[in-house]
Amino acid sequence: MPDEITLSVYRGDKSGGQEVEYKVPIQTGMVVLDALHFIQAHDAPDLAVRWNCKAAHCGSCSAEINGSPKLLCKTRVDDYVGEVIHIRPMHSFPVIKDLVTDVSWNYEKLRQVPAFQPAIKAPFTLQQRDVDRIQEFRNCIECFLCQNICHVLRDHDAKDRYWGPRLMIRIAELEMHPLDTGDRLDLLKGAAGVGMCNITKCCTVVCPQGIDITDNGIIPLKERVADVYWDPLGGLVRKLHK
Amino acid sequence: MAQTAESLQPTKRKSHALPYWVEPTFTVVALGLFGLYTLWLVFFQSSGQFHNYLSPFFSPTESWGIKVLPAIWVLWSPLLFRATCYYYRKEIYRGFFHDPVSCAVPESRKYYFGETRFPFSWTNLHRWFWYVAVIVLVFLWIDAVQAFIFNGHFGIGLGSIIMLINVGLLTAYTFSCHAFRHLIGGGSQKFSCSDGRPTTRYKWWNRVSAWNEHHGTYAWISMFFVWFTDVYIRLLMNGVIHDVRFF
Ligand code: SF4
Ligand code: SF4
Ligand code: FES
Ligand code: FES
């Protein structure tokens, strides 16, 4: 293994910027975030990078490494031996400075999702099998890598028509809760725009938590929308069943 | 919206990873050739029967007085079933529409409405084509059984085995469907009875979920096998090859 590696890091702000190269000595087990910390300590103290846990848990350090959305703290430097590591901020969100982007839009949308409306007052007991499904979604660390890669937001900037995969699994988590009485299907079909997703699965590919966003979250939501808007027969059966 | 940073095209990560365009190209070539073959059947072939072997493209033969080209009578439903399948939709949007061609590869077209408008909104009708597909499947199972009956006696030929594998793969494809996974149990909010035991729907949903993980594999294999079955029977019909009879 060579002694040092070259990092080409985006430096700039909302008015624009470009990549700047830095040389960093490689250490065993080093992740890209470590390399950026080395740069901060030795070459560029003003390099902006957001991080908190350095353990793939807080979801703060999302960026693009050689064109692929990744967590800086979960990506090993030795995966890139023999290459220059290009590090850029997430493409789908506005740059604040260097690698830090403004992801507040996601939080705004999260606030617009009607909260959990339990059928009975807490505390209540649930069977594990009833919550297995939604616990998968609760593993989300809100890194927004899925929002970043989703072509609806990334290429078409259709934030006014689609809230993105992170928001879809937030809605799925509530809709599939065994005690929830809320109805978010109109929202889903309307403002949240589940129909904009064409199930091409890039969100699932990048999720560092391994959440099966498309198969377990978005497709079941599309089917729930189809229950109400595309299946009068099924609707009738359900009414009679009630 | 404020300025976002330019992004790079993703580079190939692991040395064994294929370039991004391999998968969409495979989709276009495979589905394109399958489409052309199907068109050839529709317009130039009027039957697909060799003794007790019936090509899946021509089953059922009974048309209850409805007059259309034989292959069209049978083909509209599996074709619409596959065209609206969640798995094929992914492959089609990537391969044919480049929406996106691969993850993080920039799109050239600016106009996009996803599945919110006709014709793509009609993919929401997938479950209806699933219902029809199940009916077709019943006929294919009858054909598969008949492939083991030679002049009123039980027998096994290579064709019988091919037809059995074919219908088995189609069954796996049909019952690993996302819409079926939803209908059988995924749509319910509660998976436990009041005594704490799992509901029947839960057990089914669990089982179908396991099959569903392989849905894409079943989609391809079953498509190629349907194709192969038809080619095999057609070669028999034209005397190019002879069936192997095991007994
Ligand atoms: S599957 Fe849907 S939500 Fe996920 S990246 Fe693709 S279009 Fe976006
Ligand atoms: S779903 Fe996965 S990729 Fe999306 S925000 Fe949550 S953890 Fe990140
Ligand atoms: S620093 Fe917390 S996820 Fe990377
Ligand atoms: S999702 Fe593929 S057949 Fe239904």
XYZ file of C-alpha atoms and ligand atoms in Angstrom:
513
model
C 0.000 0.000 0.000
C 1.331 3.482 -0.794
C 2.129 5.858 2.063
C -0.121 8.657 0.977
C -3.273 9.253 -0.994
C -4.574 12.266 -2.880
C -7.910 13.782 -1.967
C -9.541 16.269 -4.289
C -12.023 18.137 -2.128
C -14.706 20.563 -3.254
C -14.089 24.028 -1.813
C -16.706 26.668 -2.355
C -20.054 28.078 -1.323
C -23.384 28.935 -2.910
C -21.739 31.191 -5.446
C -19.623 28.316 -6.802
C -16.309 26.597 -6.214
C -13.863 23.979 -7.404
C -11.908 20.946 -6.218
C -8.592 21.434 -4.423
C -6.042 18.625 -4.065
C -4.488 17.556 -0.752
C -2.035 14.768 0.060
C -2.773 12.713 3.157
C -0.648 9.938 4.754
C -2.597 6.680 4.874
C -3.116 4.984 8.226
C -4.529 1.536 8.863
C -8.324 1.541 8.982
C -8.514 5.187 7.935
C -11.889 6.420 6.684
C -12.410 9.391 4.383
C -13.600 11.533 7.290
C -10.260 10.882 9.053
C -8.465 12.075 5.946
C -10.557 15.255 5.909
C -9.733 15.816 9.588
C -6.061 15.482 8.690
C -6.516 18.169 6.039
C -8.309 20.402 8.548
C -5.489 19.937 11.058
C -2.593 20.458 8.643
C -3.598 22.234 5.444
C -6.990 23.902 5.551
C -8.432 24.711 8.987
C -11.377 26.415 7.302
C -12.519 23.262 5.445
C -16.211 22.770 6.305
C -17.484 19.242 6.869
C -20.458 18.225 9.000
C -20.041 15.237 11.295
C -20.968 14.067 14.755
C -20.640 10.397 15.561
C -17.998 9.013 13.201
C -19.831 5.713 13.604
C -22.381 5.728 10.769
C -25.118 6.611 13.217
C -25.915 10.292 13.151
C -26.317 10.696 9.392
C -24.449 14.025 9.313
C -21.469 13.277 7.084
C -23.209 12.517 3.770
C -21.281 13.493 0.639
C -20.347 12.166 -2.775
C -17.181 10.149 -3.095
C -16.057 9.623 -6.679
C -19.606 10.303 -7.817
C -21.330 7.896 -5.406
C -23.321 9.163 -2.417
C -21.771 7.818 0.776
C -21.175 8.481 4.458
C -17.679 9.942 4.852
C -17.217 8.086 8.121
C -18.154 4.699 6.702
C -15.998 4.795 3.582
C -12.503 3.410 3.919
C -9.596 5.155 2.246
C -7.955 1.844 1.295
C -10.902 1.141 -1.021
C -9.454 3.838 -3.269
C -5.795 2.979 -3.373
C -4.397 3.850 -6.788
C -7.038 6.523 -7.424
C -7.601 10.127 -6.507
C -10.526 10.411 -4.069
C -12.891 13.133 -5.298
C -15.125 14.399 -2.530
C -18.026 16.692 -3.306
C -21.103 17.856 -1.412
C -24.503 16.253 -2.019
C -25.742 17.325 -5.422
C -29.461 17.627 -4.626
C -29.146 20.193 -1.847
C -27.803 23.747 -1.851
C -24.197 24.127 -0.744
C -23.604 26.192 2.370
C -19.827 25.806 2.431
C -17.446 23.156 1.045
C -18.973 19.755 1.897
C -21.831 21.115 3.990
C -25.243 21.328 2.334
C -28.531 22.772 3.481
C -30.849 19.806 4.093
C -33.533 21.768 5.966
C -36.109 21.111 3.202
C -36.276 17.480 4.409
C -37.128 18.564 7.941
C -39.790 20.952 6.674
C -41.463 18.102 4.813
C -41.121 15.768 7.810
C -43.054 18.291 9.873
C -45.858 18.260 7.300
C -46.537 14.536 7.729
C -49.514 14.050 10.087
C -48.133 12.524 13.284
C -48.957 9.154 14.845
C -52.621 8.971 15.866
C -52.966 5.974 18.213
C -56.310 4.193 18.525
C -55.796 3.791 22.278
C -53.885 5.811 24.827
C -50.290 4.862 25.545
C -48.866 2.822 27.145
C -49.854 -0.193 25.069
C -48.384 -3.592 24.387
C -47.657 -4.712 20.859
C -46.608 -8.008 19.369
C -43.129 -7.924 17.907
C -44.370 -9.256 14.562
C -46.735 -6.296 14.291
C -43.874 -3.821 14.488
C -41.083 -5.704 12.676
C -42.028 -4.030 9.439
C -41.940 -0.505 10.787
C -38.804 -1.071 12.809
C -36.939 -1.541 9.565
C -37.955 2.005 8.647
C -37.071 3.334 12.078
C -33.449 2.369 11.420
C -33.267 5.465 9.263
C -30.488 7.824 10.410
C -31.708 10.698 8.219
C -28.520 10.951 6.235
C -30.629 11.921 3.186
C -28.367 10.010 0.819
C -31.536 8.466 -0.629
C -32.990 11.946 -1.173
C -29.733 12.953 -2.816
C -29.603 10.061 -5.272
C -33.326 10.002 -6.148
C -33.397 11.163 -9.760
C -36.719 12.945 -9.223
C -34.997 15.337 -6.838
C -31.476 15.112 -8.263
C -32.079 15.536 -11.986
C -35.520 17.088 -12.099
C -35.385 19.114 -8.887
C -39.085 18.265 -8.482
C -39.173 19.002 -4.751
C -42.513 20.713 -5.278
C -44.004 17.464 -6.639
C -42.228 14.702 -4.719
C -41.052 14.518 -1.138
C -38.534 11.745 -1.783
C -37.798 8.263 -0.443
C -36.940 9.294 3.135
C -40.361 10.880 3.459
C -42.008 7.850 1.871
C -40.634 5.506 4.510
C -41.613 7.972 7.224
C -45.181 7.835 5.905
C -44.981 4.026 5.533
C -43.822 3.728 9.130
C -46.949 5.529 10.314
C -49.377 3.945 7.856
C -48.225 0.436 8.782
C -48.309 1.000 12.531
C -50.854 -1.449 13.963
C -52.472 1.206 16.158
C -52.379 4.214 13.892
C -55.739 5.611 12.818
C -54.446 8.406 10.606
C -55.073 8.478 6.871
C -52.237 9.832 4.784
C -53.236 8.395 1.413
C -54.585 11.657 -0.003
C -51.367 13.361 1.004
C -49.371 10.514 -0.486
C -51.108 10.683 -3.819
C -51.235 14.488 -3.791
C -48.568 16.764 -2.333
C -46.137 14.013 -1.271
C -46.342 12.620 -4.807
C -45.695 8.883 -4.512
C -46.627 8.600 -8.209
C -43.453 10.503 -9.132
C -41.333 7.588 -7.981
C -40.687 5.179 -10.831
C -39.297 2.466 -8.539
C -35.867 2.488 -10.134
C -34.406 1.688 -6.704
C -31.362 3.942 -6.463
C -32.505 4.993 -2.983
C -32.346 1.363 -1.841
C -28.867 0.981 -3.318
C -27.342 3.890 -1.379
C -29.089 3.531 1.987
C -26.282 2.956 4.516
C -28.778 1.351 6.883
C -29.746 -1.282 4.325
C -33.420 -0.307 4.412
C -35.345 -1.888 1.566
C -36.893 1.486 0.798
C -38.496 0.625 -2.540
C -39.696 -2.953 -2.027
C -40.819 -2.666 1.577
C -41.804 0.994 1.738
C -42.671 2.666 -1.547
C -44.235 -0.243 -3.456
C -46.562 -1.149 -0.548
C -47.540 2.536 -0.392
C -48.262 2.568 -4.127
C -50.437 -0.499 -3.594
C -52.303 1.247 -0.786
C -52.971 4.176 -3.089
C -54.119 1.714 -5.790
C -56.512 0.143 -3.220
C -58.337 3.429 -2.938
C -57.976 5.044 -6.343
C -57.575 2.180 -8.817
C -59.530 -0.708 -7.405
C -63.248 -0.058 -6.871
C -63.853 -3.798 -6.495
C -61.278 -4.155 -3.728
C -62.701 -1.048 -2.081
C -66.183 -2.567 -2.074
C -64.915 -5.853 -0.620
C -63.128 -3.958 2.155
C -66.264 -1.920 2.911
C -68.381 -5.060 3.201
C -65.680 -6.668 5.305
C -65.703 -3.819 7.855
C -33.713 26.997 -5.435
C -30.229 27.905 -4.341
C -27.166 26.695 -6.158
C -26.307 22.995 -5.905
C -22.837 21.677 -6.593
C -22.008 19.986 -9.874
C -21.653 16.260 -9.437
C -19.344 13.697 -11.017
C -20.385 10.569 -12.873
C -19.929 7.640 -10.480
C -16.747 5.717 -11.164
C -16.597 1.946 -11.190
C -15.969 0.841 -7.596
C -14.839 -2.732 -7.240
C -12.697 -4.332 -9.906
C -15.412 -6.953 -10.571
C -18.215 -4.364 -10.885
C -19.544 -4.016 -14.423
C -19.789 -0.632 -16.145
C -23.139 1.018 -15.456
C -24.479 0.649 -18.997
C -24.306 -3.170 -19.029
C -27.581 -3.761 -17.175
C -29.736 -1.282 -19.157
C -28.239 -2.523 -22.423
C -29.037 -6.109 -21.482
C -32.633 -5.037 -20.724
C -33.054 -3.303 -24.064
C -31.573 -6.199 -26.036
C -33.440 -8.945 -24.148
C -36.835 -7.228 -24.088
C -36.380 -5.939 -27.629
C -35.646 -9.400 -29.050
C -38.445 -10.949 -27.026
C -40.824 -8.282 -28.361
C -39.770 -8.931 -31.962
C -40.161 -12.672 -31.514
C -43.641 -12.130 -30.076
C -44.633 -9.908 -33.008
C -43.400 -12.573 -35.411
C -45.595 -15.120 -33.620
C -48.614 -12.824 -33.669
C -48.443 -12.040 -37.365
C -46.835 -15.074 -38.941
C -47.747 -18.090 -36.821
C -51.257 -19.412 -36.392
C -50.615 -22.273 -33.984
C -48.129 -23.659 -31.533
C -49.201 -27.237 -31.048
C -47.231 -30.453 -31.513
C -49.413 -33.436 -30.505
C -49.933 -33.047 -26.748
C -47.460 -30.164 -26.394
C -48.968 -26.711 -26.549
C -46.816 -23.584 -26.707
C -47.485 -21.171 -23.810
C -47.910 -18.416 -26.407
C -51.013 -20.151 -27.756
C -52.741 -21.337 -24.609
C -55.694 -21.479 -24.128
C -56.696 -22.566 -27.633
C -60.385 -22.111 -26.785
C -61.458 -18.570 -27.706
C -65.173 -18.863 -26.911
C -66.165 -17.370 -30.231
C -63.990 -14.260 -29.843
C -62.341 -13.681 -33.211
C -58.771 -12.338 -33.012
C -55.401 -13.619 -34.182
C -54.661 -16.715 -32.027
C -51.513 -15.315 -30.456
C -53.164 -11.958 -29.661
C -56.012 -13.716 -27.889
C -53.541 -15.183 -25.449
C -50.761 -12.616 -25.393
C -52.382 -9.351 -24.350
C -52.742 -10.361 -20.713
C -49.238 -11.721 -19.973
C -47.731 -8.821 -21.890
C -49.697 -6.237 -19.912
C -49.013 -8.192 -16.726
C -45.283 -8.005 -17.385
C -45.325 -4.445 -18.691
C -46.966 -3.254 -15.463
C -44.828 -5.488 -13.203
C -42.899 -3.422 -10.662
C -39.672 -5.204 -11.528
C -39.953 -4.785 -15.290
C -41.010 -1.180 -14.788
C -37.676 -0.512 -13.113
C -35.799 -2.202 -15.932
C -37.848 -0.466 -18.640
C -37.522 3.012 -17.122
C -33.784 2.502 -16.805
C -33.143 0.763 -20.119
C -35.577 2.383 -22.529
C -36.273 5.780 -20.968
C -32.978 6.478 -19.178
C -34.992 7.677 -16.211
C -32.240 7.227 -14.907
C -30.048 4.892 -16.954
C -28.137 4.125 -13.769
C -27.913 5.662 -10.309
C -26.272 9.116 -10.169
C -25.815 9.224 -13.957
C -27.291 12.556 -15.092
C -30.428 12.499 -17.231
C -30.570 14.383 -20.467
C -34.336 14.911 -20.575
C -35.723 17.639 -18.370
C -39.392 16.700 -18.695
C -40.524 14.107 -16.155
C -43.836 13.190 -14.561
C -43.108 9.694 -13.266
C -46.205 7.554 -12.943
C -48.584 10.414 -12.308
C -50.029 10.657 -15.834
C -51.289 8.429 -18.603
C -49.928 6.052 -19.842
C -47.630 5.380 -16.887
C -50.322 6.016 -14.280
C -52.096 2.961 -15.660
C -49.384 0.780 -14.181
C -51.532 1.123 -11.062
C -53.839 -1.416 -12.692
C -51.199 -4.089 -12.240
C -53.319 -6.123 -9.799
C -56.055 -6.514 -12.429
C -53.585 -8.060 -14.848
C -52.452 -10.281 -12.011
C -56.000 -11.652 -11.701
C -56.043 -12.464 -15.425
C -52.537 -13.950 -15.224
C -53.749 -16.406 -12.592
C -56.536 -17.567 -14.933
C -54.007 -18.047 -17.748
C -51.806 -19.951 -15.313
C -54.605 -22.438 -14.660
C -54.727 -23.196 -18.391
C -50.954 -23.584 -18.519
C -51.071 -26.104 -15.681
C -53.708 -28.079 -17.587
C -51.409 -27.997 -20.645
C -48.476 -29.154 -18.535
C -50.487 -32.126 -17.271
C -51.557 -32.920 -20.827
C -47.917 -32.891 -21.874
C -47.552 -36.078 -19.836
C -50.430 -37.862 -21.581
C -49.445 -39.462 -24.874
C -52.416 -41.014 -26.721
C -54.255 -41.586 -23.455
C -51.262 -43.043 -21.617
C -48.898 -41.518 -19.126
C -45.446 -40.876 -20.504
C -42.516 -38.534 -20.096
C -40.812 -36.762 -22.951
C -38.257 -33.966 -22.858
C -41.088 -31.664 -23.945
C -43.217 -32.713 -20.934
C -40.398 -31.786 -18.570
C -39.778 -28.488 -20.347
C -43.473 -27.588 -20.092
C -43.565 -28.507 -16.409
C -40.509 -26.395 -15.608
C -42.022 -23.570 -17.647
C -45.286 -23.494 -15.734
C -43.391 -23.883 -12.451
C -41.307 -20.795 -13.228
C -44.372 -18.834 -14.304
C -46.082 -19.792 -11.058
C -43.051 -18.608 -9.072
C -43.078 -15.340 -11.007
C -46.830 -14.787 -10.574
C -46.948 -15.579 -6.872
C -43.890 -13.552 -5.956
C -45.597 -10.432 -7.361
C -45.581 -7.238 -5.273
C -49.308 -6.692 -5.826
C -50.035 -10.226 -4.621
C -47.778 -9.655 -1.612
C -49.959 -6.663 -0.794
C -53.273 -8.413 -1.452
C -52.428 -11.508 0.550
C -51.467 -9.648 3.717
C -49.217 -6.641 3.184
C -52.254 -4.366 3.069
C -53.377 -5.208 6.583
C -52.197 -3.129 9.483
C -52.295 -5.856 12.103
C -50.581 -9.226 11.947
C -51.655 -10.681 15.305
C -54.988 -12.087 16.521
C -56.398 -10.873 19.821
C -54.887 -13.954 21.519
C -51.451 -12.909 20.264
C -51.109 -15.614 17.629
C -50.127 -14.727 14.064
C -52.955 -14.227 11.590
C -53.178 -16.450 8.515
C -52.613 -13.382 6.379
C -49.394 -12.721 8.261
C -48.131 -16.245 7.580
C -48.910 -15.893 3.904
C -47.446 -12.434 3.677
C -44.262 -13.702 5.287
C -44.001 -16.540 2.823
C -44.756 -14.370 -0.202
C -42.257 -11.759 1.039
C -39.540 -14.422 0.916
C -40.497 -15.339 -2.652
C -40.755 -11.672 -3.533
C -37.053 -11.140 -2.835
C -36.342 -13.254 -5.937
C -39.041 -11.697 -8.080
C -36.585 -10.113 -10.523
C -34.788 -13.415 -11.044
C -38.078 -15.218 -11.664
C -39.072 -12.451 -14.069
C -36.068 -13.035 -16.324
C -35.823 -16.808 -16.038
C -39.533 -17.353 -16.656
C -39.466 -15.045 -19.676
C -36.514 -16.835 -21.257
C -38.035 -20.208 -20.474
C -41.379 -19.354 -22.091
C -39.393 -18.332 -25.136
C -37.332 -21.531 -25.058
C -40.476 -23.678 -24.655
C -42.043 -22.122 -27.729
C -38.852 -22.556 -29.754
C -38.616 -26.200 -28.688
C -42.206 -26.956 -29.716
C -41.804 -25.030 -32.955
C -38.697 -27.025 -33.854
C -40.669 -30.234 -33.203
C -43.556 -28.949 -35.340
C -41.208 -28.298 -38.232
C -39.448 -31.624 -37.887
C -36.103 -29.991 -37.213
C -35.595 -32.017 -34.029
C -37.281 -35.047 -32.466
C -38.620 -35.223 -28.954
C -36.743 -37.442 -26.525
C -39.127 -39.931 -24.879
C -37.969 -41.249 -21.544
C -40.857 -43.706 -21.308
S -37.055 4.216 -6.329
Fe -38.320 6.051 -6.374
S -37.739 7.142 -4.518
Fe -36.159 5.613 -4.861
S -34.607 6.725 -6.005
Fe -35.936 5.734 -7.517
S -37.495 7.265 -8.046
Fe -36.481 7.957 -6.159
S -33.671 5.850 4.390
Fe -31.517 5.256 4.420
S -30.576 6.624 2.928
Fe -32.562 7.502 3.377
S -32.200 8.970 4.990
Fe -32.735 7.049 5.998
S -30.813 6.009 6.386
Fe -30.377 7.647 4.915
S -20.409 11.193 11.318
Fe -22.267 10.311 11.996
S -22.842 9.196 10.288
Fe -20.896 9.849 9.696
S -44.693 -6.973 -9.445
Fe -43.859 -8.221 -10.981
S -45.568 -9.393 -11.521
Fe -46.406 -8.100 -10.025
